[in-house]
XYZ file of C-alpha atoms in Angstrom:
604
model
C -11.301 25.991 7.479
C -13.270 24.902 10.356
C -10.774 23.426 13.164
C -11.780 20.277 14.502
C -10.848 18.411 17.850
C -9.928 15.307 17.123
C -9.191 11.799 19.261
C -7.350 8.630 18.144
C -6.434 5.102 19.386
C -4.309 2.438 19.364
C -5.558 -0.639 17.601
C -3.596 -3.359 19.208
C -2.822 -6.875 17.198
C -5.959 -9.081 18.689
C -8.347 -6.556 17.090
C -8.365 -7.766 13.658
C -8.538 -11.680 15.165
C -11.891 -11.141 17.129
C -13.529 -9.252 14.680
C -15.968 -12.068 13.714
C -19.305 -11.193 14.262
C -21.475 -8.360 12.196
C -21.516 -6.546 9.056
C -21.390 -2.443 7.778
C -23.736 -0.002 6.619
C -25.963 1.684 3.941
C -28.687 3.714 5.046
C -26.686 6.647 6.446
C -27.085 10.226 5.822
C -24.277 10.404 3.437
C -23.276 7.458 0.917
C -20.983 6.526 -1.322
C -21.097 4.004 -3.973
C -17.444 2.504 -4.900
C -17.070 2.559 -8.942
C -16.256 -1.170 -8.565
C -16.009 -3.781 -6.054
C -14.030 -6.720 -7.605
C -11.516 -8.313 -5.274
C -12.098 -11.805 -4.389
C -11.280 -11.389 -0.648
C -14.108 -12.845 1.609
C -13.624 -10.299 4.683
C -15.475 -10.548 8.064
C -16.960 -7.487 9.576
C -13.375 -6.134 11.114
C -14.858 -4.943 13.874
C -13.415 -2.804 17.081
C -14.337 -1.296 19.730
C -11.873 1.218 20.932
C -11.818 2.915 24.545
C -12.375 6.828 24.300
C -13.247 9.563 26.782
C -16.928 9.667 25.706
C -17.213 5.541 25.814
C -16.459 2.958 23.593
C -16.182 3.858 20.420
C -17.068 0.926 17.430
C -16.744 0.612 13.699
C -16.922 -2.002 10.974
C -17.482 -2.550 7.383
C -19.967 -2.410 4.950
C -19.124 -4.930 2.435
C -19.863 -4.591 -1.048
C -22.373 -7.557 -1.119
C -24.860 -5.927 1.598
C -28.193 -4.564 0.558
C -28.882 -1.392 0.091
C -30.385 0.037 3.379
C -28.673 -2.128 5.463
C -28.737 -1.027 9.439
C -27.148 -2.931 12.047
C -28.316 -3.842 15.766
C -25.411 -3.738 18.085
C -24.795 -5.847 20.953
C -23.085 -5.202 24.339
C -22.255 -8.117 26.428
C -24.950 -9.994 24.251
C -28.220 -7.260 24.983
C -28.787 -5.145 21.903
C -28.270 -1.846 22.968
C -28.770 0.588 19.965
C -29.551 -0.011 16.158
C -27.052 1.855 13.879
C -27.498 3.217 9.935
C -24.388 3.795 9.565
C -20.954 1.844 10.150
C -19.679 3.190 13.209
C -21.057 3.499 17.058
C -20.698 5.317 20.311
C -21.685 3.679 23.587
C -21.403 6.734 25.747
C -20.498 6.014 29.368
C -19.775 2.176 28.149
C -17.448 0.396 31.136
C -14.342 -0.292 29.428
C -14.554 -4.070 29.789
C -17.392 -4.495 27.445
C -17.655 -6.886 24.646
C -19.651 -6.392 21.322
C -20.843 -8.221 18.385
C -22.954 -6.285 15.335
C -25.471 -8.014 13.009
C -27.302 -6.807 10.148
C -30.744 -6.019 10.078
C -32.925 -5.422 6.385
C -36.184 -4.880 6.571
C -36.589 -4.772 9.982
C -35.657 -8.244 10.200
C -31.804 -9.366 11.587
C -29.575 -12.242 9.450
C -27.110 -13.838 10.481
C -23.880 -12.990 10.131
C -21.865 -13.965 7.655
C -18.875 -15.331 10.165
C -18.522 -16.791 13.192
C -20.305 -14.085 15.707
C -17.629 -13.617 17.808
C -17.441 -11.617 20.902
C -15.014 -8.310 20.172
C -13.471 -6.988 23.361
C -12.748 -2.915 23.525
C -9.582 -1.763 23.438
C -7.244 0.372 25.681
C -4.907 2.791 23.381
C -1.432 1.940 23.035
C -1.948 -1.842 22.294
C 1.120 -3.177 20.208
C 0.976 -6.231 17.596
C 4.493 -7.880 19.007
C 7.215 -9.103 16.495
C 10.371 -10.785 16.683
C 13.723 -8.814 15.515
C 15.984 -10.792 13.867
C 19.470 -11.136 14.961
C 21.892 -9.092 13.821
C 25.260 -9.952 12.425
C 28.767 -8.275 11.126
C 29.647 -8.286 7.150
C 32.237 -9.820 6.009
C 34.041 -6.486 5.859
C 33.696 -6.432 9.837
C 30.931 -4.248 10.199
C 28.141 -5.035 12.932
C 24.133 -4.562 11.745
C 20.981 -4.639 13.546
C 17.249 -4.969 12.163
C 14.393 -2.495 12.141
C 11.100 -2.895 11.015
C 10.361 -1.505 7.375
C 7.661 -2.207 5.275
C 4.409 -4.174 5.769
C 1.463 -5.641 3.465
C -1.037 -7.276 4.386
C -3.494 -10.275 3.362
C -6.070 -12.889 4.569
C -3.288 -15.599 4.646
C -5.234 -18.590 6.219
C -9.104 -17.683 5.034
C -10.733 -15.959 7.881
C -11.666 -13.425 6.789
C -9.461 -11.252 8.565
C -5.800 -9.837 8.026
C -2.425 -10.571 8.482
C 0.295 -8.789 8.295
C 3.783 -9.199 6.181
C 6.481 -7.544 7.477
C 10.391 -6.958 5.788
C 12.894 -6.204 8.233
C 16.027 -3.954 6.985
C 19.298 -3.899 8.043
C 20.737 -0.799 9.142
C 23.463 -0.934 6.492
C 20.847 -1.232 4.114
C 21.707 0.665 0.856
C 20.404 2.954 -2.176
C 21.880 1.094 -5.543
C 24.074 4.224 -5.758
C 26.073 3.145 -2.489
C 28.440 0.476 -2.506
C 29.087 -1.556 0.544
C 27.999 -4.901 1.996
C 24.376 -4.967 3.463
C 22.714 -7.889 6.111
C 20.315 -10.295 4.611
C 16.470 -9.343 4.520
C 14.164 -11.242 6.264
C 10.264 -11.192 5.534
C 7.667 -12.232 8.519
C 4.272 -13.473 8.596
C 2.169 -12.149 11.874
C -1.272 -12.990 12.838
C -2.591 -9.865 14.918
C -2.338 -10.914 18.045
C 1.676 -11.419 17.504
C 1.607 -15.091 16.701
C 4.737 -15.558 13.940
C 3.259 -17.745 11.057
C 6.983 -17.822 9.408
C 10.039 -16.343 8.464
C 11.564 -15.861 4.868
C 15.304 -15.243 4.908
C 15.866 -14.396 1.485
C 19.606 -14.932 1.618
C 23.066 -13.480 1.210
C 22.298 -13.125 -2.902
C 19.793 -10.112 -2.261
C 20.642 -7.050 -1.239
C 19.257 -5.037 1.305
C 17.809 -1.335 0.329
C 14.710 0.385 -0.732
C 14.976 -0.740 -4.806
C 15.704 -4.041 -3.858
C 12.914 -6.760 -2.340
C 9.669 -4.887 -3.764
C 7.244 -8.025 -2.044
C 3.408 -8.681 -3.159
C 0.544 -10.089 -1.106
C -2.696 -10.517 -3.108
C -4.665 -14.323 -3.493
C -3.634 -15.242 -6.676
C -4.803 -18.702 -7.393
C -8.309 -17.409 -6.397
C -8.420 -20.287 -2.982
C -9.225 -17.801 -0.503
C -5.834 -17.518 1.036
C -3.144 -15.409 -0.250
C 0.397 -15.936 -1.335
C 3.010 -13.854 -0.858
C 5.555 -13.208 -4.281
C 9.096 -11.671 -4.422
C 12.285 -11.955 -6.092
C 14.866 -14.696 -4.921
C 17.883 -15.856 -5.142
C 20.481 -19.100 -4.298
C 20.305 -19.043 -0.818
C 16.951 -17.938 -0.181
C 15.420 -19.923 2.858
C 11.761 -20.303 2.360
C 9.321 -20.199 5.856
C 10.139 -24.083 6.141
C 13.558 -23.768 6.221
C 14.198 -25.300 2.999
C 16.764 -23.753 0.792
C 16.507 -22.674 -2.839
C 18.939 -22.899 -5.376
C 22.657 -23.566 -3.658
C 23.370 -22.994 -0.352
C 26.689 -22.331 -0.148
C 27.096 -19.697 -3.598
C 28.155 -16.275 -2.250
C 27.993 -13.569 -5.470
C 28.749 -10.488 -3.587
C 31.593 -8.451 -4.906
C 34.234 -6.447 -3.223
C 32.005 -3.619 -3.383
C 29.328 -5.382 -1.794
C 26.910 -5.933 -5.228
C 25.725 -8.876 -6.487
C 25.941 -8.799 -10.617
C 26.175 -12.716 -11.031
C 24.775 -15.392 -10.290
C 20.737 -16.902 -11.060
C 17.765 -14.486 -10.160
C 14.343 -16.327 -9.398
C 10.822 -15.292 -8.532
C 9.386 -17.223 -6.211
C 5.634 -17.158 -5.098
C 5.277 -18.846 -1.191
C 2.440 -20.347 0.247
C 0.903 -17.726 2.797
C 0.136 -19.738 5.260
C 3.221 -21.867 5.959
C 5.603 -19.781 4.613
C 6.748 -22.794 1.796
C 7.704 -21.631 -2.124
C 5.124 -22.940 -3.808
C 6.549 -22.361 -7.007
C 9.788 -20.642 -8.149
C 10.949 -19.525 -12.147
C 13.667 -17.213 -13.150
C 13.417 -14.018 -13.108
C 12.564 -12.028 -16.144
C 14.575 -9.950 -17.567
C 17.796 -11.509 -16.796
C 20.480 -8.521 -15.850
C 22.512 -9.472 -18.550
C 25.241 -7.202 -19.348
C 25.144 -4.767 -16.610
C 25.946 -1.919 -18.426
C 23.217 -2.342 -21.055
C 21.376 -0.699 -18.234
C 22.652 2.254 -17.964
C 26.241 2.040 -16.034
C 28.463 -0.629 -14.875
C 29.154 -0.445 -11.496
C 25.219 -1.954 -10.825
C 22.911 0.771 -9.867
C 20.761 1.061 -12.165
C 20.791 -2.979 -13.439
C 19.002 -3.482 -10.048
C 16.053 -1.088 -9.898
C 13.048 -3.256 -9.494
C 9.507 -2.328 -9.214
C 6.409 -4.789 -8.666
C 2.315 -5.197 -8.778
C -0.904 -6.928 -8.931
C -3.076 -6.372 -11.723
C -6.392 -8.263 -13.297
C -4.665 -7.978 -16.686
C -7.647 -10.286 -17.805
C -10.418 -8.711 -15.902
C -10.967 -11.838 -13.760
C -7.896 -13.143 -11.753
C -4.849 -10.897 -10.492
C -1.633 -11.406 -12.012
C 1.962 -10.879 -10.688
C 3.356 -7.885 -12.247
C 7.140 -8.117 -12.192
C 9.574 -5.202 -13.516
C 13.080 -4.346 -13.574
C 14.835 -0.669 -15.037
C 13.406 2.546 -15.527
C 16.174 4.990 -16.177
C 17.289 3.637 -19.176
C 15.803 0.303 -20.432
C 12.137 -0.819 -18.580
C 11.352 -4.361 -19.097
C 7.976 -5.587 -17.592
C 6.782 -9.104 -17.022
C 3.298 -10.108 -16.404
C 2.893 -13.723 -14.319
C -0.103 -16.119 -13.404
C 0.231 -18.566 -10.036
C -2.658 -20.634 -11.082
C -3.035 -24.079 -9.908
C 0.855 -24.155 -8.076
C 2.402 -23.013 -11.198
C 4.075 -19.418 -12.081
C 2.995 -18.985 -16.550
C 4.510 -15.657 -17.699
C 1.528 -14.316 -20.004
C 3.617 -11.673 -21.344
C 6.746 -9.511 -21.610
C 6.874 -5.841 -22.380
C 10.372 -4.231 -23.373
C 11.557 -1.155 -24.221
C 14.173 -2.331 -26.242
C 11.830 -4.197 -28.685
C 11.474 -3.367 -32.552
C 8.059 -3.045 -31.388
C 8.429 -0.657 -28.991
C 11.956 1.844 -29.528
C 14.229 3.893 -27.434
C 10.914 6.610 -27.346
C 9.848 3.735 -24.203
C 12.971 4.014 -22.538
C 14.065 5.920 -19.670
C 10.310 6.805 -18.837
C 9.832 5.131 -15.914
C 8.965 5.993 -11.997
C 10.603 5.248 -8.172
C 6.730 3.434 -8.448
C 4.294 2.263 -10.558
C 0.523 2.254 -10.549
C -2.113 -0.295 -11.622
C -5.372 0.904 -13.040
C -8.375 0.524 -15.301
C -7.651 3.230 -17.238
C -9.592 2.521 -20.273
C -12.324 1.328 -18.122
C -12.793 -2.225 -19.884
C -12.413 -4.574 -16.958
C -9.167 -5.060 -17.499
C -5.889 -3.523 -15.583
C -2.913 -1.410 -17.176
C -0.226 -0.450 -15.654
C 0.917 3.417 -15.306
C 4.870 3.114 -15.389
C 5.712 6.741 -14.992
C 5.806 8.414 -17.942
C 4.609 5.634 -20.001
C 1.400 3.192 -19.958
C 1.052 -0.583 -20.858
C -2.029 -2.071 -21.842
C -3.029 -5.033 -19.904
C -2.356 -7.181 -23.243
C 1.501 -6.005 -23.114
C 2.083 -3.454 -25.246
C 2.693 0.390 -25.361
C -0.507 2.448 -24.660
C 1.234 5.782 -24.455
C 4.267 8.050 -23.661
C 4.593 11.846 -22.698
C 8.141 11.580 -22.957
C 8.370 13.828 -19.715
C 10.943 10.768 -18.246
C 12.057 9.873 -15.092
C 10.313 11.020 -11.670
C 10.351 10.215 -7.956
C 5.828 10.412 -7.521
C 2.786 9.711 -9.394
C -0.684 9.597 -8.353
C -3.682 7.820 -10.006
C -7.074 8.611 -9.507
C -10.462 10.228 -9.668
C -8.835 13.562 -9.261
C -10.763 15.785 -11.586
C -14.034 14.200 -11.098
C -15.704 16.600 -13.405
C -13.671 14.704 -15.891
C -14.289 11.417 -17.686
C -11.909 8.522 -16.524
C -9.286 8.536 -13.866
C -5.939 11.226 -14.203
C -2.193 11.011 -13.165
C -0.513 13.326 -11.399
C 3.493 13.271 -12.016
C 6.427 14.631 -10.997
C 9.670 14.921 -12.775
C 13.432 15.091 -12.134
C 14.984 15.473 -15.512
C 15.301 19.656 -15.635
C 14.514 20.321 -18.848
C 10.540 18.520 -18.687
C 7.973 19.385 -16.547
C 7.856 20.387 -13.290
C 4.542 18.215 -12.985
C 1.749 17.506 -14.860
C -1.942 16.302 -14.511
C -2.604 13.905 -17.816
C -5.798 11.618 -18.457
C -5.047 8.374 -17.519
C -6.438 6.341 -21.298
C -4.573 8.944 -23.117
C -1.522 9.924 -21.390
C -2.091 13.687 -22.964
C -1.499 16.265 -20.624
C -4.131 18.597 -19.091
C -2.049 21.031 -17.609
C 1.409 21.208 -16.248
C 3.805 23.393 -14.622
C 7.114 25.082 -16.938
C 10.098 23.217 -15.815
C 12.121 24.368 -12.756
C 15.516 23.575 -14.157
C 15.554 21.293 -10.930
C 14.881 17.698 -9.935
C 11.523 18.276 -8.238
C 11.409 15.354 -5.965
C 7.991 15.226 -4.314
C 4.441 15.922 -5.183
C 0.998 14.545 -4.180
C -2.929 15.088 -5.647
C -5.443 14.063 -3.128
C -8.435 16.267 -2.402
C -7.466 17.696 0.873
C -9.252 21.061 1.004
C -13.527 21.084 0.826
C -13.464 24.810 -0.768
C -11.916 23.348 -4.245
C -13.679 20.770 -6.148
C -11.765 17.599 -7.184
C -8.112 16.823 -5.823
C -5.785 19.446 -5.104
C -2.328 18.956 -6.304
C 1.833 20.275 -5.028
C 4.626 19.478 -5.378
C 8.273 20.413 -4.027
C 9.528 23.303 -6.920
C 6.186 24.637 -7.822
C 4.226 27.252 -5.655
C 0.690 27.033 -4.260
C -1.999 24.550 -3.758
C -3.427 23.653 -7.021
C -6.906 22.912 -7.801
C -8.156 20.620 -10.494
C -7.883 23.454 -12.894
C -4.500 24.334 -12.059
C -5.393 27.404 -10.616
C -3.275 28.301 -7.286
C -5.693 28.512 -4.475
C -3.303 29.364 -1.985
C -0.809 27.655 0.842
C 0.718 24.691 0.302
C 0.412 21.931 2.841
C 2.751 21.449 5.509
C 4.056 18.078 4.149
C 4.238 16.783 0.671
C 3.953 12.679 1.541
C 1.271 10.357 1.946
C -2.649 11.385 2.384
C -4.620 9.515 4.633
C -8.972 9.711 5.200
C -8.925 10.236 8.773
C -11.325 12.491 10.105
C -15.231 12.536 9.517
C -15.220 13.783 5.909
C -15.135 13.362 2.686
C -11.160 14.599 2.273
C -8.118 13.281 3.216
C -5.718 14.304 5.805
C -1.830 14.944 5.846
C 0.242 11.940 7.032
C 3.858 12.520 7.336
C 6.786 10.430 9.256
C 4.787 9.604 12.658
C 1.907 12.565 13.084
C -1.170 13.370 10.396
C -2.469 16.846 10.062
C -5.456 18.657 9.143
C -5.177 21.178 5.888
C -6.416 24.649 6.762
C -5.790 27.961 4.551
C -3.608 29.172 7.383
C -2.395 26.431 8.823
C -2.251 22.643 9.515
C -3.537 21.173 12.402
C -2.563 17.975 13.951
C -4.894 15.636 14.667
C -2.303 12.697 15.629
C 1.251 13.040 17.171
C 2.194 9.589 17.633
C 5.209 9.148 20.126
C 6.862 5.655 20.726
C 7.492 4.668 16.943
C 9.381 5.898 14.264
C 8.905 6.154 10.488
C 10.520 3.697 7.404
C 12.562 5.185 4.524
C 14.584 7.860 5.742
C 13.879 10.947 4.363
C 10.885 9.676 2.765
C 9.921 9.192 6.041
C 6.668 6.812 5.500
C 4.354 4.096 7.564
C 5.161 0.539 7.374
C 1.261 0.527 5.780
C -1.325 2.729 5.348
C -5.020 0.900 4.368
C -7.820 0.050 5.144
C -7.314 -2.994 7.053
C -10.167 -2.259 9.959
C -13.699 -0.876 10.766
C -15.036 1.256 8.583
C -14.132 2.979 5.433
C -10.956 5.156 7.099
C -7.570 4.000 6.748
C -5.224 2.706 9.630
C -1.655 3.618 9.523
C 0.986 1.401 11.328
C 4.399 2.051 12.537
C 6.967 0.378 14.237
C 7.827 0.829 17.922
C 10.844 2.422 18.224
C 12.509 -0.469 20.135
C 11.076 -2.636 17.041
C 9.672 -4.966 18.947
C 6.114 -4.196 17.648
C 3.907 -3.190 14.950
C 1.407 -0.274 16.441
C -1.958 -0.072 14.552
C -3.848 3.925 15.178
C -7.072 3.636 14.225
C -9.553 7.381 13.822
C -12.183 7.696 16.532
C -14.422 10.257 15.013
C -17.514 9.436 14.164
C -18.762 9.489 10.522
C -22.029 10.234 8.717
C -20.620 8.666 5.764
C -21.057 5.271 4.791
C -18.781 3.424 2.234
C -18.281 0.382 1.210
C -14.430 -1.299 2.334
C -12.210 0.544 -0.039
C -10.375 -2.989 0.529
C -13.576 -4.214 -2.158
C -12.209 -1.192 -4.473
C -9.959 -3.563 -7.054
C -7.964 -0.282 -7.450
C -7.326 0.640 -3.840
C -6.886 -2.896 -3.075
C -4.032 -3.344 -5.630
C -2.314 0.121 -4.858
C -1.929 -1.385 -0.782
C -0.240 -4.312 -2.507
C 2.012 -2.321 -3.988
C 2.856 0.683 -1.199
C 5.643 -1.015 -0.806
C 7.774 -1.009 -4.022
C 10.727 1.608 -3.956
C 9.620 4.686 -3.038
C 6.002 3.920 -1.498
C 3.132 6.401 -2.254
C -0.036 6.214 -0.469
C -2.839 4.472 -1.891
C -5.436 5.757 -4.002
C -9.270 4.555 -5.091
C -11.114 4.548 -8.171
C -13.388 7.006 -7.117
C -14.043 10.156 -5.055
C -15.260 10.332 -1.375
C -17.016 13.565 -1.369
């Protein structure tokens, strides 16, 4: 493959707060059309400017109300300097101080734009959004913790139009289910991106720390323009007020440092301020712990969340718990400051049988897979409709990664890619996303293969190529092997100028090449989330145009830092943040064992 040169920056916090003024593209030599725009975020134009070598460099986004044709005058220091077709700028030779604002022109004739026109200064690399570290503190066993920065989310919390970010800070004797020992209490920010602290969750001594644990979701539910922030809670919990919920003084913990008593809630908190808004308890109820599949509590507190438009016009909470063994899946509506549980699905029903069990995913996925407006969501192995019940089963069980999209875009319909750790299924598989029957598939390794992605990552194969940790090659739609595997086998990230996706893996992302990878980013100063896993607090599209940012934590933790591409692009999309699928798999990166997000469509 060709090898390209390629630059990056630093996006610091007050980037996504002064990007008021302007709007994206359409009438570029390359475009895109999203196969549906349906999220009811109002965004601004997310504009930056970022200092480069050549000049400044700018992009924003095209939103998926602009006209078709769209072009965009662009202002420096208030002259208009240059009009633009497509979403993304250059001012060669630029002094670094300058300030811009875009506006969109149809017709030959400039509107207004559609927020405040605010000034957007450029940016020097290496600009850090700063956060607060929590405290640490020293179990009751006697053992000193610290924090570090995990996972983030992000939403329009107060209405501008612009993001915020939600951060969960760890402990460092966080635990996997499977390891028994005391862990610190988790704590869950709010940051505007210019550092300002909106409020701090502490979510108690009743919820443990770890990866399977606090699987948080950020999404505007009660359709206000401002969005909530959902996760399970506990007695003890402090909301962003202060205020307790439940009792304040009931410790559950056992010698062994798990919590198996004791009232579960779900609580949904006002994004702004931080305040529950409304809490219910948590469905299922653990029960008898070993109904789940042992007794000492690992696998009674395996949780996974999303948000899904289970009715085609409003998101819902999606709230789950088990996959091993039993998989019970509640759907929730906040609508007018109340939590209403629309539906349960169970694998333990008459209706449903032990054929549902012990099917699920590290993850899930939330899709449109019958393509009827309304959301299902991909479990695994299994499927459930978006009225509640079974839609199908391959039976191939348990697995650490699944991927849903447009990857065989010859194909009718989206297609999931799977992994699978029981040894006697399927390596992996590629099955239609309606039907759940499988396409093709690789024999079984007789070994837990652990990883796999399917992303199209290589321009010489139609479609997504697919890999995965025990099977050789790079796949092509067809399952035919094409040749080397990547370099990594994590998240995917569009980076670059083109219509594929790049290699992101713990803090550097990479080009595929038949030979070789090449890196295109080698971030120093911050470290990746998730041991081994070895992810980004968040990769999305939370800026400029349609390329993703990825954010990591300093390695200090005393910031977030947002990189942001500096290529330019001949390709103009539409915010994949205005793709209802893409926007829903960013809400749920973070649950268990986070996979990157993927769209309902193909860039090609």
């Amino acid at each position: 493959m060709k090898r390209i040169k390629k630059r990056y920056a630093v996006l610091a916090a007050t980037a996504l707060l002064l990007s008021g003024g302007g709007v994206t593209v359409a009438n570029a030599a390359e475009t895109v059309t999203p196969v549906a725009a349906a999220t009811t975020e109002n965004l601004n134009r997310g504009l930056v400017s970022i200092r480069t070598e050549q000049g400044n460099f700018l992009s924003w986004r095209l939103l998926a109300s602009d006209p078709s044709g769209v072009a965009f005058n662009v202002y420096r220091d208030g002259t208009r300097i240059s009009t633009a077709s497509v979403t993304n700028f250059t001012d060669r030779g630029a002094p670094a101080n300058a300030t811009y604002t875009v506006r969109p022109v149809t017709g030959g004739v400039e509107t207004a734009a559609l927020k405040a026109d605010e000034p957007v200064q450029t940016l020097a690399a290496s600009q850090d959004v700063p956060i607060q570290v929590p405290a640490g503190g020293t179990t009751p066993d006697g053992v000193a913790y610290t924090y570090s920065a995990n996972d983030a989310s992000v939403g329009d919390l107060d209405g501008d139009g612009a993001y915020e970010i939600v951060l969960k800070w760890d402990p460092s004797n966080a635990k996997d289910n499977s390891q028994s020992g005391y862990t610190g209490n988790v704590f869950i920010d709010a940051y505007k991106l210019n550092g300002t602290r909106l409020w701090r969750i502490d979510l108690g001594r009743n919820i443990r720390a770890g990866a399977h644990y606090t699987q948080f979701q950020v999404f505007d539910y009660d359709g206000d323009g401002k969005a909530e922030v959902a996760m399970k809670t506990a007695d003890g919990t402090k909301d962003g007020a202060g205020v307790v919920i439940g009792s304040s003084s009931a410790d559950y913990r056992n010698s062994s440092g798990y919590i198996l008593a004791g009232p579960e809630f779900l609580t949904v908190f006002n994004g702004q301020t931080g305040r529950a808004a409304a809490t219910v308890d948590y469905v299922p109820a653990r029960g008898t712990v070993s109904s789940w599949g042992d007794s000492y509590g690992n696998r009674v507190d395996r949780f996974l969340a999303g948000t899904a438009y289970i009715n085609g016009s409003y998101p819902s909470i999606i709230m789950a718990r088990g996959y091993y063994t039993r998989t019970v899946v509640a759907a929730w509506d906040f609508r007018n400051g109340a939590l209403t549980r629309k539906w349960t699905f169970d694998s333990n029903s008459s209706t449903n049988g032990s054929a549902w069990a012990g099917q699920g995913n590290h993850q899930l996925s939330i899709a449109d897979v019958d393509a009827d407006g309304k959301d299902e969501i991909i479990y695994g192995a299994i499927a459930i409709d978006d009225n509640g019940a079974g839609l199908w089963k391959t039976g191939q069980g348990h697995g650490d990664a699944m991927h849903v999209g447009d990857l065989i875009p010859s194909r009718a319909g989206l297609e999931v890619f799977k992994v699978d750790e029981d040894t006697s299924k399927l390596a992996h598989y590629m099955a239609d996303a309606r039907t759940g029957a499988i396409i093709w598939s690789a024999p079984s390794c007789g070994c837990d293969n652990g990883r796999g992605v399917s992303a199209d990552i290589y321009a010489g194969s139609p479609g997504a190529e697919s890999w995965s940790s025990a099977v050789d090659g790079l796949r092509s739609s067809t399952n035919a092997n094409i040749g080397r595997k990547p370099s990594s086998t994590n998240f995917v990230i569009w980076w670059d100028g083109d219509g594929q996706r790049e290699l992101l893996d713990a803090t550097s992302i990479k080009k595929y090449g038949t030979s070789s990878d090449t890196t295109l980013l080698a971030a120093s100063g911050v470290h990746s989330n998730n041991g081994t896993k070895s992810t980004p607090s968040l990769q999305a599209d939370i800026l400029g145009d349609w390329r993703e940012e990825v954010i990591w934590p300093t390695t200090n933790n005393t910031a977030l830092r947002i990189y942001q591409t500096t290529d330019a692009t001949s390709i103009s999309h539409v915010s994949l943040m205005q793709d209802r699928m893409y926007r829903e798999a960013v809400a749920w990166q973070n649950t268990a064992y986070n996979q990157p997000p993927h769209p309902s469509f193909q860039i090609s």
